Amino acid sequence: MTTMLEVTGLTTRYGSISALRDATLTVGSGEVVGLIGPNGAGKTTLLNTVAGLLAPATGRVTFDGSDVTTLSPEKRVTAGMALVPEHRRIFVDMTVEENLKVGSVTRSASERAADLDEMAELFPVLREKWSTAAGYLSGGEAQQLAIARGLMSRPKLLMLDEPSLGLAPVLVDVVFELLDSLRAAGRTLLVVEQNATRMLEVADRAYVLRSGEVVGEGTGDELAARDDLFATFVGDGAGGGAEPS
Ligand code: ATP
Protein backbone atom coordinates (compact mmCIF):
# COMPACT_ATOMS: atom_id res chain seq x y z
CA MET A 1 0.00 0.00 0.00
CA THR A 2 1.36 3.46 -0.87
CA THR A 3 1.75 5.88 2.01
CA MET A 4 -0.54 8.88 1.56
CA LEU A 5 0.27 10.75 4.77
CA GLU A 6 3.40 10.53 6.85
CA VAL A 7 3.70 12.48 10.09
CA THR A 8 7.13 12.38 11.70
CA GLY A 9 8.11 13.67 15.14
CA LEU A 10 5.41 16.33 15.20
CA THR A 11 5.34 18.60 18.25
CA THR A 12 2.82 21.45 18.52
CA ARG A 13 2.69 23.95 21.34
CA TYR A 14 0.22 26.49 22.66
CA GLY A 15 2.63 28.82 24.48
CA SER A 16 4.43 26.64 27.02
CA ILE A 17 1.95 23.75 26.67
CA SER A 18 3.03 20.96 24.34
CA ALA A 19 -0.37 19.70 23.24
CA LEU A 20 1.28 17.24 20.83
CA ARG A 21 4.68 15.68 21.41
CA ASP A 22 6.83 13.88 18.91
CA ALA A 23 3.86 12.28 17.15
CA THR A 24 4.62 9.86 14.34
CA LEU A 25 2.00 8.12 12.22
CA THR A 26 1.15 7.06 8.69
CA VAL A 27 -2.02 6.70 6.64
CA GLY A 28 -1.89 4.46 3.58
CA SER A 29 -3.80 5.12 0.38
CA GLY A 30 -7.33 3.72 0.80
CA GLU A 31 -6.91 3.23 4.53
CA VAL A 32 -9.31 4.34 7.26
CA VAL A 33 -7.30 5.33 10.32
CA GLY A 34 -8.75 6.39 13.67
CA LEU A 35 -7.26 8.73 16.26
CA ILE A 36 -8.66 7.84 19.65
CA GLY A 37 -7.96 8.86 23.23
CA PRO A 38 -9.44 10.92 26.04
CA ASN A 39 -10.38 14.60 26.06
CA GLY A 40 -7.39 16.87 25.76
CA ALA A 41 -5.10 14.11 24.43
CA GLY A 42 -4.09 16.25 21.43
CA LYS A 43 -6.22 14.66 18.70
CA THR A 44 -7.66 17.93 17.38
CA THR A 45 -4.24 19.55 17.62
CA LEU A 46 -2.80 16.76 15.49
CA LEU A 47 -5.46 17.09 12.77
CA ASN A 48 -5.20 20.88 12.75
CA THR A 49 -1.41 20.69 12.44
CA VAL A 50 -1.65 18.21 9.56
CA ALA A 51 -4.18 20.51 7.86
CA GLY A 52 -1.85 23.51 8.29
CA LEU A 53 -4.06 25.48 10.70
CA LEU A 54 -1.38 25.20 13.38
CA ALA A 55 2.38 25.41 12.81
CA PRO A 56 4.41 22.65 14.48
CA ALA A 57 7.44 23.48 16.66
CA THR A 58 9.25 20.46 15.25
CA GLY A 59 8.53 17.57 12.91
CA ARG A 60 7.46 16.96 9.36
CA VAL A 61 4.25 16.31 7.43
CA THR A 62 4.64 14.52 4.10
CA PHE A 63 1.60 14.17 1.87
CA ASP A 64 1.43 12.23 -1.37
CA GLY A 65 5.22 12.23 -1.62
CA SER A 66 5.78 15.96 -0.91
CA ASP A 67 6.86 17.75 2.23
CA VAL A 68 3.91 20.05 3.08
CA THR A 69 5.05 21.08 6.58
CA THR A 70 5.21 24.77 5.72
CA LEU A 71 2.41 24.93 3.11
CA SER A 72 -0.63 27.12 3.80
CA PRO A 73 -3.94 25.37 4.59
CA GLU A 74 -5.29 26.48 1.18
CA LYS A 75 -2.36 24.93 -0.68
CA ARG A 76 -2.88 21.71 1.29
CA VAL A 77 -6.51 21.65 0.11
CA THR A 78 -5.31 22.06 -3.47
CA ALA A 79 -2.79 19.27 -2.86
CA GLY A 80 -5.69 17.00 -1.85
CA MET A 81 -6.29 17.30 1.89
CA ALA A 82 -9.63 18.27 3.40
CA LEU A 83 -10.60 18.77 7.04
CA VAL A 84 -14.13 18.55 8.44
CA PRO A 85 -13.64 20.43 11.71
CA GLU A 86 -15.14 19.71 15.10
CA HIS A 87 -18.65 21.19 15.60
CA ARG A 88 -19.23 21.03 11.83
CA ARG A 89 -18.96 24.80 11.17
CA ILE A 90 -21.50 24.97 8.40
CA PHE A 91 -22.99 28.30 7.32
CA VAL A 92 -26.47 28.35 8.87
CA ASP A 93 -27.87 31.17 6.68
CA MET A 94 -26.76 29.51 3.46
CA THR A 95 -28.64 26.69 1.74
CA VAL A 96 -27.35 23.15 1.57
CA GLU A 97 -26.30 23.71 -2.05
CA GLU A 98 -24.49 26.96 -1.23
CA ASN A 99 -22.63 25.29 1.64
CA LEU A 100 -21.50 22.54 -0.71
CA LYS A 101 -20.25 25.09 -3.26
CA VAL A 102 -18.06 26.64 -0.56
CA GLY A 103 -16.25 23.31 -0.38
CA SER A 104 -15.39 23.36 -4.06
CA VAL A 105 -13.57 26.65 -4.54
CA THR A 106 -10.54 24.79 -5.85
CA ARG A 107 -12.59 23.12 -8.63
CA SER A 108 -13.71 24.31 -12.08
CA ALA A 109 -17.39 25.11 -12.77
CA SER A 110 -17.98 21.89 -14.70
CA GLU A 111 -16.24 19.78 -12.08
CA ARG A 112 -18.33 21.48 -9.40
CA ALA A 113 -21.59 20.66 -11.18
CA ALA A 114 -20.56 17.00 -11.41
CA ASP A 115 -19.53 16.98 -7.74
CA LEU A 116 -22.87 18.48 -6.66
CA ASP A 117 -24.67 15.70 -8.55
CA GLU A 118 -22.49 13.13 -6.83
CA MET A 119 -23.24 14.54 -3.36
CA ALA A 120 -26.98 14.56 -4.10
CA GLU A 121 -26.60 10.88 -4.99
CA LEU A 122 -24.43 9.99 -1.99
CA PHE A 123 -26.52 11.92 0.56
CA PRO A 124 -30.26 11.50 -0.22
CA VAL A 125 -31.12 13.39 2.98
CA LEU A 126 -29.34 16.45 1.64
CA ARG A 127 -30.97 16.14 -1.77
CA GLU A 128 -34.35 16.53 -0.08
CA LYS A 129 -33.18 19.74 1.64
CA TRP A 130 -31.09 21.16 -1.21
CA SER A 131 -32.57 24.68 -1.01
CA THR A 132 -33.14 24.75 2.74
CA ALA A 133 -31.03 27.02 4.92
CA ALA A 134 -28.53 24.81 6.76
CA GLY A 135 -29.65 26.24 10.11
CA TYR A 136 -32.84 24.20 9.78
CA LEU A 137 -31.03 20.87 9.46
CA SER A 138 -30.97 18.36 12.32
CA GLY A 139 -27.61 17.58 13.93
CA GLY A 140 -27.23 14.41 11.86
CA GLU A 141 -28.12 16.19 8.63
CA ALA A 142 -25.72 19.01 9.46
CA GLN A 143 -22.93 16.49 10.03
CA GLN A 144 -23.67 14.85 6.68
CA LEU A 145 -23.53 18.29 5.06
CA ALA A 146 -20.16 19.00 6.70
CA ILE A 147 -18.79 15.70 5.41
CA ALA A 148 -20.25 16.27 1.94
CA ARG A 149 -18.68 19.74 1.88
CA GLY A 150 -15.33 18.15 2.74
CA LEU A 151 -15.73 15.75 -0.17
CA MET A 152 -16.51 18.61 -2.59
CA SER A 153 -12.81 19.45 -2.95
CA ARG A 154 -12.27 15.83 -4.13
CA PRO A 155 -9.71 15.21 -1.42
CA LYS A 156 -7.26 12.35 -1.61
CA LEU A 157 -7.34 12.42 2.20
CA LEU A 158 -10.43 13.42 4.20
CA MET A 159 -9.84 14.25 7.86
CA LEU A 160 -12.84 14.27 10.18
CA ASP A 161 -12.80 15.69 13.71
CA GLU A 162 -15.35 14.02 16.01
CA PRO A 163 -18.06 13.41 13.40
CA SER A 164 -20.39 11.73 15.93
CA LEU A 165 -20.01 14.39 18.64
CA GLY A 166 -23.26 15.60 20.17
CA LEU A 167 -25.50 13.42 18.02
CA ALA A 168 -28.41 11.30 19.25
CA PRO A 169 -27.62 7.54 19.17
CA VAL A 170 -29.66 6.90 16.02
CA LEU A 171 -27.73 9.66 14.21
CA VAL A 172 -24.43 8.32 15.51
CA ASP A 173 -25.39 5.13 13.66
CA VAL A 174 -25.98 7.16 10.49
CA VAL A 175 -22.53 8.76 10.74
CA PHE A 176 -20.74 5.44 11.28
CA GLU A 177 -22.67 3.85 8.40
CA LEU A 178 -21.53 6.76 6.26
CA LEU A 179 -17.90 6.24 7.31
CA ASP A 180 -18.28 2.58 6.44
CA SER A 181 -19.64 3.39 2.98
CA LEU A 182 -16.79 5.86 2.36
CA ARG A 183 -14.36 3.11 3.38
CA ALA A 184 -16.06 0.67 1.00
CA ALA A 185 -15.73 3.27 -1.78
CA GLY A 186 -11.95 3.26 -1.21
CA ARG A 187 -11.66 6.71 0.37
CA THR A 188 -8.69 7.52 2.57
CA LEU A 189 -9.83 8.80 5.97
CA LEU A 190 -8.17 10.01 9.17
CA VAL A 191 -10.85 10.29 11.83
CA VAL A 192 -10.73 11.66 15.38
CA GLU A 193 -13.34 9.93 17.52
CA GLN A 194 -14.16 9.80 21.22
CA ASN A 195 -16.34 6.81 20.43
CA ALA A 196 -13.39 4.41 20.26
CA THR A 197 -15.42 1.22 20.17
CA ARG A 198 -17.45 2.29 17.13
CA MET A 199 -14.42 3.79 15.44
CA LEU A 200 -12.44 0.56 15.76
CA GLU A 201 -15.29 -1.28 14.04
CA VAL A 202 -14.93 0.81 10.86
CA ALA A 203 -11.21 1.65 10.95
CA ASP A 204 -8.45 -0.47 9.47
CA ARG A 205 -6.17 0.74 12.27
CA ALA A 206 -6.11 3.38 14.98
CA TYR A 207 -3.58 5.36 16.94
CA VAL A 208 -4.14 5.98 20.65
CA LEU A 209 -3.16 9.40 21.98
CA ARG A 210 -2.67 10.26 25.63
CA SER A 211 -1.29 13.51 27.05
CA GLY A 212 -0.12 14.61 23.61
CA GLU A 213 1.73 11.40 22.79
CA VAL A 214 1.01 8.47 20.53
CA VAL A 215 0.97 5.60 23.03
CA GLY A 216 -0.35 2.78 20.86
CA GLU A 217 -1.27 1.70 17.34
CA GLY A 218 -3.01 -1.27 15.83
CA THR A 219 -6.17 -2.88 14.49
CA GLY A 220 -9.27 -3.05 16.67
CA ASP A 221 -8.36 -6.58 17.77
CA GLU A 222 -4.77 -5.66 18.52
CA LEU A 223 -5.76 -2.63 20.58
CA ALA A 224 -8.49 -4.55 22.42
CA ALA A 225 -5.79 -6.96 23.58
CA ARG A 226 -3.69 -4.14 25.03
CA ASP A 227 -4.80 -4.15 28.66
CA ASP A 228 -2.45 -1.25 29.36
CA LEU A 229 -4.26 0.97 26.83
CA PHE A 230 -7.84 -0.12 27.25
CA ALA A 231 -8.59 2.38 30.02
CA THR A 232 -7.07 5.14 27.90
CA PHE A 233 -9.19 4.82 24.85
CA VAL A 234 -12.46 3.78 26.38
CA GLY A 235 -11.82 6.03 29.40
CA ASP A 236 -14.14 8.74 30.63
CA GLY A 237 -11.79 11.44 29.44
CA ALA A 238 -10.20 12.10 32.81
CA GLY A 239 -6.48 12.67 33.05
CA GLY A 240 -5.66 12.84 29.37
CA GLY A 241 -4.76 16.49 29.09
CA ALA A 242 -1.42 17.98 28.17
CA GLU A 243 1.06 18.89 30.85
CA PRO A 244 3.40 21.89 30.78
CA SER A 245 6.66 20.90 29.12
P1 ATP B 1 -11.01 16.99 22.73
O1 ATP B 1 -11.62 15.68 22.46
O2 ATP B 1 -11.39 17.56 24.05
O3 ATP B 1 -11.10 17.97 21.59
P2 ATP B 1 -8.28 16.49 21.92
O4 ATP B 1 -7.66 15.17 22.13
O5 ATP B 1 -8.74 16.84 20.55
O6 ATP B 1 -9.45 16.66 22.94
P3 ATP B 1 -6.87 18.98 21.87
O7 ATP B 1 -8.11 19.77 21.62
O8 ATP B 1 -5.91 18.80 20.77
O9 ATP B 1 -7.24 17.55 22.44
O10 ATP B 1 -6.14 19.62 23.12
C1 ATP B 1 -4.88 19.15 23.61
C2 ATP B 1 -4.43 20.03 24.77
O11 ATP B 1 -4.12 21.33 24.31
C3 ATP B 1 -5.44 20.19 25.87
O12 ATP B 1 -4.78 20.16 27.11
C4 ATP B 1 -6.05 21.54 25.61
O13 ATP B 1 -6.49 22.14 26.80
C5 ATP B 1 -4.88 22.29 25.02
N1 ATP B 1 -5.33 23.31 24.06
C6 ATP B 1 -6.11 23.10 22.99
N2 ATP B 1 -6.31 24.24 22.30
C7 ATP B 1 -5.62 25.21 22.98
C8 ATP B 1 -5.41 26.62 22.77
N3 ATP B 1 -5.94 27.25 21.73
N4 ATP B 1 -4.66 27.26 23.68
C9 ATP B 1 -4.10 26.62 24.73
N5 ATP B 1 -4.24 25.29 24.96
C10 ATP B 1 -5.00 24.61 24.11
Coordinates of C-alpha atoms and ligand atoms in Angstrom, one line a residue:
M1 CA 0.0 0.0 0.0
T2 CA 1.4 3.5 -0.9
T3 CA 1.8 5.9 2.0
M4 CA -0.5 8.9 1.6
L5 CA 0.3 10.8 4.8
E6 CA 3.4 10.5 6.9
V7 CA 3.7 12.5 10.1
T8 CA 7.1 12.4 11.7
G9 CA 8.1 13.7 15.1
L10 CA 5.4 16.3 15.2
T11 CA 5.3 18.6 18.2
T12 CA 2.8 21.4 18.5
R13 CA 2.7 24.0 21.3
Y14 CA 0.2 26.5 22.7
G15 CA 2.6 28.8 24.5
S16 CA 4.4 26.6 27.0
I17 CA 2.0 23.8 26.7
S18 CA 3.0 21.0 24.3
A19 CA -0.4 19.7 23.2
L20 CA 1.3 17.2 20.8
R21 CA 4.7 15.7 21.4
D22 CA 6.8 13.9 18.9
A23 CA 3.9 12.3 17.1
T24 CA 4.6 9.9 14.3
L25 CA 2.0 8.1 12.2
T26 CA 1.1 7.1 8.7
V27 CA -2.0 6.7 6.6
G28 CA -1.9 4.5 3.6
S29 CA -3.8 5.1 0.4
G30 CA -7.3 3.7 0.8
E31 CA -6.9 3.2 4.5
V32 CA -9.3 4.3 7.3
V33 CA -7.3 5.3 10.3
G34 CA -8.8 6.4 13.7
L35 CA -7.3 8.7 16.3
I36 CA -8.7 7.8 19.6
G37 CA -8.0 8.9 23.2
P38 CA -9.4 10.9 26.0
N39 CA -10.4 14.6 26.1
G40 CA -7.4 16.9 25.8
A41 CA -5.1 14.1 24.4
G42 CA -4.1 16.2 21.4
K43 CA -6.2 14.7 18.7
T44 CA -7.7 17.9 17.4
T45 CA -4.2 19.5 17.6
L46 CA -2.8 16.8 15.5
L47 CA -5.5 17.1 12.8
N48 CA -5.2 20.9 12.8
T49 CA -1.4 20.7 12.4
V50 CA -1.7 18.2 9.6
A51 CA -4.2 20.5 7.9
G52 CA -1.9 23.5 8.3
L53 CA -4.1 25.5 10.7
L54 CA -1.4 25.2 13.4
A55 CA 2.4 25.4 12.8
P56 CA 4.4 22.6 14.5
A57 CA 7.4 23.5 16.7
T58 CA 9.2 20.5 15.3
G59 CA 8.5 17.6 12.9
R60 CA 7.5 17.0 9.4
V61 CA 4.2 16.3 7.4
T62 CA 4.6 14.5 4.1
F63 CA 1.6 14.2 1.9
D64 CA 1.4 12.2 -1.4
G65 CA 5.2 12.2 -1.6
S66 CA 5.8 16.0 -0.9
D67 CA 6.9 17.8 2.2
V68 CA 3.9 20.0 3.1
T69 CA 5.1 21.1 6.6
T70 CA 5.2 24.8 5.7
L71 CA 2.4 24.9 3.1
S72 CA -0.6 27.1 3.8
P73 CA -3.9 25.4 4.6
E74 CA -5.3 26.5 1.2
K75 CA -2.4 24.9 -0.7
R76 CA -2.9 21.7 1.3
V77 CA -6.5 21.6 0.1
T78 CA -5.3 22.1 -3.5
A79 CA -2.8 19.3 -2.9
G80 CA -5.7 17.0 -1.9
M81 CA -6.3 17.3 1.9
A82 CA -9.6 18.3 3.4
L83 CA -10.6 18.8 7.0
V84 CA -14.1 18.6 8.4
P85 CA -13.6 20.4 11.7
E86 CA -15.1 19.7 15.1
H87 CA -18.7 21.2 15.6
R88 CA -19.2 21.0 11.8
R89 CA -19.0 24.8 11.2
I90 CA -21.5 25.0 8.4
F91 CA -23.0 28.3 7.3
V92 CA -26.5 28.3 8.9
D93 CA -27.9 31.2 6.7
M94 CA -26.8 29.5 3.5
T95 CA -28.6 26.7 1.7
V96 CA -27.3 23.1 1.6
E97 CA -26.3 23.7 -2.1
E98 CA -24.5 27.0 -1.2
N99 CA -22.6 25.3 1.6
L100 CA -21.5 22.5 -0.7
K101 CA -20.3 25.1 -3.3
V102 CA -18.1 26.6 -0.6
G103 CA -16.2 23.3 -0.4
S104 CA -15.4 23.4 -4.1
V105 CA -13.6 26.7 -4.5
T106 CA -10.5 24.8 -5.9
R107 CA -12.6 23.1 -8.6
S108 CA -13.7 24.3 -12.1
A109 CA -17.4 25.1 -12.8
S110 CA -18.0 21.9 -14.7
E111 CA -16.2 19.8 -12.1
R112 CA -18.3 21.5 -9.4
A113 CA -21.6 20.7 -11.2
A114 CA -20.6 17.0 -11.4
D115 CA -19.5 17.0 -7.7
L116 CA -22.9 18.5 -6.7
D117 CA -24.7 15.7 -8.5
E118 CA -22.5 13.1 -6.8
M119 CA -23.2 14.5 -3.4
A120 CA -27.0 14.6 -4.1
E121 CA -26.6 10.9 -5.0
L122 CA -24.4 10.0 -2.0
F123 CA -26.5 11.9 0.6
P124 CA -30.3 11.5 -0.2
V125 CA -31.1 13.4 3.0
L126 CA -29.3 16.5 1.6
R127 CA -31.0 16.1 -1.8
E128 CA -34.3 16.5 -0.1
K129 CA -33.2 19.7 1.6
W130 CA -31.1 21.2 -1.2
S131 CA -32.6 24.7 -1.0
T132 CA -33.1 24.7 2.7
A133 CA -31.0 27.0 4.9
A134 CA -28.5 24.8 6.8
G135 CA -29.7 26.2 10.1
Y136 CA -32.8 24.2 9.8
L137 CA -31.0 20.9 9.5
S138 CA -31.0 18.4 12.3
G139 CA -27.6 17.6 13.9
G140 CA -27.2 14.4 11.9
E141 CA -28.1 16.2 8.6
A142 CA -25.7 19.0 9.5
Q143 CA -22.9 16.5 10.0
Q144 CA -23.7 14.9 6.7
L145 CA -23.5 18.3 5.1
A146 CA -20.2 19.0 6.7
I147 CA -18.8 15.7 5.4
A148 CA -20.3 16.3 1.9
R149 CA -18.7 19.7 1.9
G150 CA -15.3 18.2 2.7
L151 CA -15.7 15.7 -0.2
M152 CA -16.5 18.6 -2.6
S153 CA -12.8 19.5 -3.0
R154 CA -12.3 15.8 -4.1
P155 CA -9.7 15.2 -1.4
K156 CA -7.3 12.3 -1.6
L157 CA -7.3 12.4 2.2
L158 CA -10.4 13.4 4.2
M159 CA -9.8 14.2 7.9
L160 CA -12.8 14.3 10.2
D161 CA -12.8 15.7 13.7
E162 CA -15.3 14.0 16.0
P163 CA -18.1 13.4 13.4
S164 CA -20.4 11.7 15.9
L165 CA -20.0 14.4 18.6
G166 CA -23.3 15.6 20.2
L167 CA -25.5 13.4 18.0
A168 CA -28.4 11.3 19.2
P169 CA -27.6 7.5 19.2
V170 CA -29.7 6.9 16.0
L171 CA -27.7 9.7 14.2
V172 CA -24.4 8.3 15.5
D173 CA -25.4 5.1 13.7
V174 CA -26.0 7.2 10.5
V175 CA -22.5 8.8 10.7
F176 CA -20.7 5.4 11.3
E177 CA -22.7 3.9 8.4
L178 CA -21.5 6.8 6.3
L179 CA -17.9 6.2 7.3
D180 CA -18.3 2.6 6.4
S181 CA -19.6 3.4 3.0
L182 CA -16.8 5.9 2.4
R183 CA -14.4 3.1 3.4
A184 CA -16.1 0.7 1.0
A185 CA -15.7 3.3 -1.8
G186 CA -11.9 3.3 -1.2
R187 CA -11.7 6.7 0.4
T188 CA -8.7 7.5 2.6
L189 CA -9.8 8.8 6.0
L190 CA -8.2 10.0 9.2
V191 CA -10.8 10.3 11.8
V192 CA -10.7 11.7 15.4
E193 CA -13.3 9.9 17.5
Q194 CA -14.2 9.8 21.2
N195 CA -16.3 6.8 20.4
A196 CA -13.4 4.4 20.3
T197 CA -15.4 1.2 20.2
R198 CA -17.5 2.3 17.1
M199 CA -14.4 3.8 15.4
L200 CA -12.4 0.6 15.8
E201 CA -15.3 -1.3 14.0
V202 CA -14.9 0.8 10.9
A203 CA -11.2 1.7 11.0
D204 CA -8.4 -0.5 9.5
R205 CA -6.2 0.7 12.3
A206 CA -6.1 3.4 15.0
Y207 CA -3.6 5.4 16.9
V208 CA -4.1 6.0 20.6
L209 CA -3.2 9.4 22.0
R210 CA -2.7 10.3 25.6
S211 CA -1.3 13.5 27.0
G212 CA -0.1 14.6 23.6
E213 CA 1.7 11.4 22.8
V214 CA 1.0 8.5 20.5
V215 CA 1.0 5.6 23.0
G216 CA -0.3 2.8 20.9
E217 CA -1.3 1.7 17.3
G218 CA -3.0 -1.3 15.8
T219 CA -6.2 -2.9 14.5
G220 CA -9.3 -3.1 16.7
D221 CA -8.4 -6.6 17.8
E222 CA -4.8 -5.7 18.5
L223 CA -5.8 -2.6 20.6
A224 CA -8.5 -4.5 22.4
A225 CA -5.8 -7.0 23.6
R226 CA -3.7 -4.1 25.0
D227 CA -4.8 -4.1 28.7
D228 CA -2.5 -1.2 29.4
L229 CA -4.3 1.0 26.8
F230 CA -7.8 -0.1 27.2
A231 CA -8.6 2.4 30.0
T232 CA -7.1 5.1 27.9
F233 CA -9.2 4.8 24.9
V234 CA -12.5 3.8 26.4
G235 CA -11.8 6.0 29.4
D236 CA -14.1 8.7 30.6
G237 CA -11.8 11.4 29.4
A238 CA -10.2 12.1 32.8
G239 CA -6.5 12.7 33.1
G240 CA -5.7 12.8 29.4
G241 CA -4.8 16.5 29.1
A242 CA -1.4 18.0 28.2
E243 CA 1.1 18.9 30.9
P244 CA 3.4 21.9 30.8
S245 CA 6.7 20.9 29.1
Ligands
ATP1 P1 -11.0 17.0 22.7 O1 -11.6 15.7 22.5 O2 -11.4 17.6 24.0 O3 -11.1 18.0 21.6 P2 -8.3 16.5 21.9 O4 -7.7 15.2 22.1 O5 -8.7 16.8 20.6 O6 -9.5 16.7 22.9 P3 -6.9 19.0 21.9 O7 -8.1 19.8 21.6 O8 -5.9 18.8 20.8 O9 -7.2 17.5 22.4 O10 -6.1 19.6 23.1 C1 -4.9 19.1 23.6 C2 -4.4 20.0 24.8 O11 -4.1 21.3 24.3 C3 -5.4 20.2 25.9 O12 -4.8 20.2 27.1 C4 -6.0 21.5 25.6 O13 -6.5 22.1 26.8 C5 -4.9 22.3 25.0 N1 -5.3 23.3 24.1 C6 -6.1 23.1 23.0 N2 -6.3 24.2 22.3 C7 -5.6 25.2 23.0 C8 -5.4 26.6 22.8 N3 -5.9 27.2 21.7 N4 -4.7 27.3 23.7 C9 -4.1 26.6 24.7 N5 -4.2 25.3 25.0 C10 -5.0 24.6 24.1

